[in-house]
Coordinates of C-alpha atoms in Angstrom, one line a residue:
M12 CA 26.6 24.8 -17.0
T13 CA 27.5 24.5 -20.7
V14 CA 25.6 22.4 -23.2
A15 CA 28.4 19.9 -23.3
D16 CA 28.1 19.5 -19.5
A17 CA 24.4 19.1 -19.7
D18 CA 24.6 16.4 -22.3
W19 CA 27.4 14.3 -20.8
W20 CA 25.1 11.2 -20.7
R21 CA 24.6 11.1 -24.5
A22 CA 28.2 9.7 -24.9
R23 CA 27.1 6.6 -22.9
L24 CA 24.4 5.5 -25.3
T25 CA 25.1 3.6 -28.5
D26 CA 24.3 5.1 -31.9
E27 CA 21.6 2.5 -32.6
E28 CA 19.5 3.8 -29.7
D29 CA 17.0 6.7 -30.4
V30 CA 16.3 8.8 -27.3
L31 CA 12.5 9.0 -26.8
W32 CA 12.6 10.9 -23.5
S33 CA 15.1 12.2 -21.0
G34 CA 14.6 13.8 -17.7
R35 CA 16.2 14.7 -14.4
P36 CA 15.0 14.3 -10.8
D37 CA 13.9 17.5 -9.1
Q38 CA 17.0 19.5 -8.3
G39 CA 15.8 21.3 -5.2
F40 CA 17.5 21.0 -1.8
F41 CA 14.6 19.1 -0.4
P42 CA 13.0 16.5 -2.7
L43 CA 9.3 17.3 -3.0
Q44 CA 8.2 13.8 -2.0
Y45 CA 10.0 13.9 1.3
G46 CA 10.4 17.6 1.8
W47 CA 7.9 17.9 4.6
V48 CA 9.6 15.2 6.6
Y49 CA 12.9 17.0 6.4
K50 CA 11.4 20.3 7.3
V51 CA 9.6 18.9 10.4
F52 CA 12.9 17.2 11.5
L53 CA 14.9 20.4 11.0
L54 CA 12.3 22.4 13.0
A55 CA 12.5 19.8 15.8
L56 CA 16.3 19.9 15.7
A57 CA 16.2 23.7 15.8
V58 CA 13.9 23.7 18.9
L59 CA 16.2 21.1 20.5
W60 CA 19.2 23.4 19.9
L61 CA 17.3 26.3 21.4
V62 CA 16.4 24.5 24.6
S63 CA 19.7 22.6 24.8
P64 CA 21.4 24.8 27.4
W65 CA 18.6 23.9 29.9
M66 CA 18.2 20.3 28.8
L67 CA 21.6 18.9 28.2
E68 CA 23.5 18.1 31.4
S69 CA 26.8 16.8 30.1
V70 CA 29.3 17.3 27.3
R71 CA 28.4 13.8 26.0
E72 CA 24.8 14.8 25.4
F73 CA 26.0 17.9 23.6
W74 CA 28.2 15.8 21.3
K75 CA 25.3 13.5 20.6
L76 CA 23.2 16.5 19.5
T77 CA 26.1 17.8 17.4
S78 CA 26.5 14.4 15.7
V79 CA 22.8 14.1 14.8
T80 CA 23.0 17.6 13.4
L81 CA 26.0 16.8 11.3
L82 CA 24.6 13.5 10.1
L83 CA 21.4 15.2 9.0
T84 CA 23.4 17.9 7.2
F85 CA 25.4 15.3 5.4
T86 CA 22.3 13.2 4.5
L87 CA 20.6 16.3 2.9
W88 CA 23.7 17.2 1.0
A89 CA 24.4 13.7 -0.2
D90 CA 20.8 13.2 -1.4
Q91 CA 20.8 16.5 -3.3
F92 CA 24.3 15.7 -4.8
V93 CA 23.1 12.2 -6.0
R94 CA 20.0 13.7 -7.6
S95 CA 22.0 16.4 -9.3
Q96 CA 24.3 13.8 -11.0
R97 CA 21.4 11.6 -12.3
V98 CA 19.6 11.6 -15.6
Y99 CA 16.7 9.3 -16.6
V100 CA 16.6 8.2 -20.3
V101 CA 14.2 6.1 -22.3
T102 CA 15.6 4.9 -25.6
S103 CA 14.0 2.7 -28.3
Q104 CA 15.6 -0.3 -26.6
D105 CA 16.4 0.4 -22.9
A106 CA 15.4 2.4 -19.9
W107 CA 18.4 4.0 -18.3
T108 CA 19.3 5.6 -15.0
L109 CA 22.6 7.3 -15.8
N110 CA 24.8 8.7 -13.1
K111 CA 27.7 10.9 -13.7
K112 CA 29.8 9.7 -10.8
L113 CA 28.1 6.5 -9.6
K114 CA 27.2 3.3 -11.4
S115 CA 24.5 3.5 -14.0
K116 CA 21.7 1.0 -14.6
A117 CA 19.9 -0.2 -17.7
L118 CA 16.7 -2.1 -18.1
K119 CA 15.7 -3.8 -21.4
I120 CA 12.4 -2.8 -22.8
D121 CA 10.3 -5.7 -24.1
R122 CA 6.7 -6.7 -24.1
F123 CA 7.0 -8.4 -20.7
L124 CA 8.3 -5.2 -18.9
S125 CA 5.6 -4.0 -16.5
F126 CA 5.6 -0.4 -15.2
T127 CA 3.2 2.0 -13.6
T128 CA 3.2 5.6 -12.8
G129 CA 2.9 6.8 -9.3
R130 CA 3.0 10.1 -7.6
R131 CA 6.1 11.8 -9.0
A132 CA 7.7 8.5 -10.1
V133 CA 7.6 5.7 -12.6
V134 CA 7.8 2.3 -10.9
F135 CA 9.0 -0.8 -12.7
N136 CA 7.2 -3.9 -11.3
R137 CA 9.4 -6.9 -10.5
H138 CA 12.4 -4.5 -10.5
P139 CA 12.3 -2.9 -7.0
F140 CA 15.7 -1.2 -7.3
F141 CA 15.1 0.5 -10.6
R142 CA 12.7 3.4 -10.8
F143 CA 12.5 7.0 -12.0
D144 CA 12.0 9.0 -8.8
H145 CA 11.3 12.7 -8.1
L146 CA 9.9 13.5 -11.5
S147 CA 7.9 16.7 -12.1
D148 CA 6.0 15.0 -15.0
P149 CA 6.0 11.2 -14.8
S150 CA 3.4 10.9 -17.5
A151 CA 5.9 12.0 -20.2
A152 CA 8.3 9.2 -19.1
F153 CA 5.4 6.7 -19.0
S154 CA 4.2 7.5 -22.5
A155 CA 7.8 7.2 -23.9
L156 CA 8.0 3.8 -22.2
L157 CA 4.8 2.7 -23.8
Q158 CA 6.0 3.9 -27.2
A159 CA 9.3 2.0 -26.8
Q160 CA 7.4 -1.1 -25.7
E161 CA 5.0 -0.9 -28.7
A162 CA 8.0 -0.6 -31.0
S163 CA 9.7 -3.7 -29.5
K164 CA 6.7 -6.0 -30.3

């Protein structure tokens, strides 16, 4: 990936905005927050495939198992793809969730904006569909948000 490809999101910001922090969600195949759930489900699915010749009695049951396997594979790929196309940015005026291929979201930073840091996430209270998820260091984003909020007063 070239530098121009890594900074595609900078063109979406205005010149008046100073970038205080930018970060990306974890890029692994399994997000760390839910990774154990995926791994347990994959193990159960593998065991089901191993015992399927003795358990499945019809072709219809085989296709159900195949459909569940394909659905899980697509879900894992789609989740990883969406995370790979996302960048979180805190500017002097806004908090951004920028997506390369999907719709981006912005949230105005003012003194009334309430946010907390959780385990691997920054949660914006009263904005349930806007959050910075799967962060390796949510405290850096939190401190940048505090800095932007102090500057807006």
